[in-house]
Short mmCIF file of C-alpha atoms in Angstrom, two decimals:
data_model
loop_
_atom_site.label_atom_id
_atom_site.label_comp_id
_atom_site.label_asym_id
_atom_site.label_seq_id
_atom_site.Cartn_x
_atom_site.Cartn_y
_atom_site.Cartn_z
CA MET D 14 0.10 -0.20 0.04
CA GLN D 15 2.68 2.28 0.78
CA THR D 16 4.30 1.68 -2.70
CA GLU D 17 1.03 2.87 -4.19
CA VAL D 18 1.07 5.95 -1.95
CA ASN D 19 4.61 6.59 -3.21
CA ARG D 20 4.01 6.03 -6.90
CA LEU D 21 0.84 8.29 -6.95
CA LEU D 22 2.63 11.20 -5.03
CA ASN D 23 5.82 10.97 -7.08
CA ARG D 24 3.55 11.27 -10.29
CA GLY D 25 1.64 14.32 -8.74
CA ILE D 26 4.86 16.02 -8.18
CA ILE D 27 6.80 15.11 -11.19
CA PHE D 28 3.65 15.92 -13.75
CA GLY D 29 2.85 19.21 -11.64
CA MET D 30 6.35 20.49 -12.02
CA ILE D 31 6.74 19.78 -15.49
CA TRP D 32 3.54 20.83 -16.84
CA ILE D 33 2.83 23.67 -14.11
CA ILE D 34 0.00 25.08 -16.22
CA GLY D 35 -2.76 22.94 -17.23
CA ILE D 36 -3.11 19.30 -17.14
CA GLY D 37 -0.17 18.70 -14.70
CA SER D 38 -1.89 20.91 -12.20
CA VAL D 39 -5.07 18.61 -12.75
CA ILE D 40 -2.91 15.57 -12.11
CA ALA D 41 -0.80 16.88 -9.08
CA LEU D 42 -4.33 17.72 -7.56
CA THR D 43 -5.96 14.42 -8.35
CA SER D 44 -2.89 12.19 -7.36
CA GLY D 45 -2.73 14.15 -3.83
CA PHE D 46 -6.45 13.46 -2.93
CA GLN D 47 -5.93 9.67 -3.97
CA ALA D 48 -2.86 9.52 -1.73
CA ASN D 49 -4.58 11.45 0.84
CA LYS D 50 -7.44 8.97 0.87
CA LEU D 51 -5.32 5.91 0.97
CA ILE D 52 -3.53 7.50 4.00
CA ARG D 53 -6.76 8.08 5.75
CA GLN D 54 -8.12 4.89 4.93
CA SER D 55 -4.88 3.34 6.66
CA GLY D 56 -5.40 5.09 10.05
CA ASN D 57 -2.48 7.53 9.07
CA ILE D 58 -0.16 4.44 9.23
CA LEU D 59 1.08 5.23 5.77
CA GLU D 60 3.67 7.94 5.13
CA GLY D 61 3.61 11.18 2.81
CA LYS D 62 1.56 13.99 4.35
CA LYS D 63 4.10 16.29 3.36
CA LYS D 64 4.26 15.09 -0.31
CA VAL D 65 0.39 15.23 -0.40
CA THR D 66 0.82 19.04 0.77
CA GLN D 67 3.21 19.31 -1.85
CA CYS D 68 0.88 18.21 -4.49
CA PHE D 69 -1.76 20.35 -3.26
CA ILE D 70 0.44 23.36 -3.46
CA ILE D 71 1.84 22.50 -7.05
CA GLY D 72 -1.53 21.98 -8.25
CA ILE D 73 -3.33 25.18 -7.04
CA ALA D 74 -0.29 27.15 -7.86
CA GLY D 75 -0.34 25.71 -11.33
CA LEU D 76 -4.17 26.56 -11.76
CA ILE D 77 -3.80 29.88 -10.36
CA VAL D 78 -0.96 30.74 -12.82
CA LEU D 79 -3.18 29.35 -15.54
CA ALA D 80 -5.85 31.69 -14.46
CA ALA D 81 -3.71 34.66 -14.23
CA ALA D 82 -2.47 34.00 -18.16
CA LEU D 83 -5.69 33.54 -19.49
CA SER D 84 -7.09 36.73 -17.50
CA ILE D 85 -3.93 38.48 -19.28
CA ILE D 86 -4.62 37.20 -23.07
CA ILE D 87 -8.32 38.33 -22.58
CA ILE D 88 -7.75 41.63 -21.02
CA PHE D 89 -5.18 42.27 -23.82
CA ARG D 90 -6.98 41.01 -26.69
CA ASN D 91 -10.50 43.24 -25.99
CA ASN D 92 -8.17 46.14 -25.57
CA LYS D 93 -6.33 45.68 -29.13
CA PRO D 94 -6.74 48.78 -31.12
CA TYR D 95 -8.08 48.19 -34.44
CA LEU D 96 -7.04 49.25 -37.66
CA GLN D 97 -9.01 51.28 -39.82
#
């Protein structure tokens, strides 16, 4: 069971760091939630709470960066002066 938790957490951290915007963030959050569920079901016997927190931080940070990038694109796209 500890091997499964480690696999989930490593996958979440690696994909979250490589693809910080978008799908990597979703993978990091999903892996963190799955690993956290396994840890809770074991009665907190399994290790990895710090890595779960890292997955959550990486995932949320990536989604914030994505939201900021999309906001900037939308703002500047709408304020673009048009040629006459």
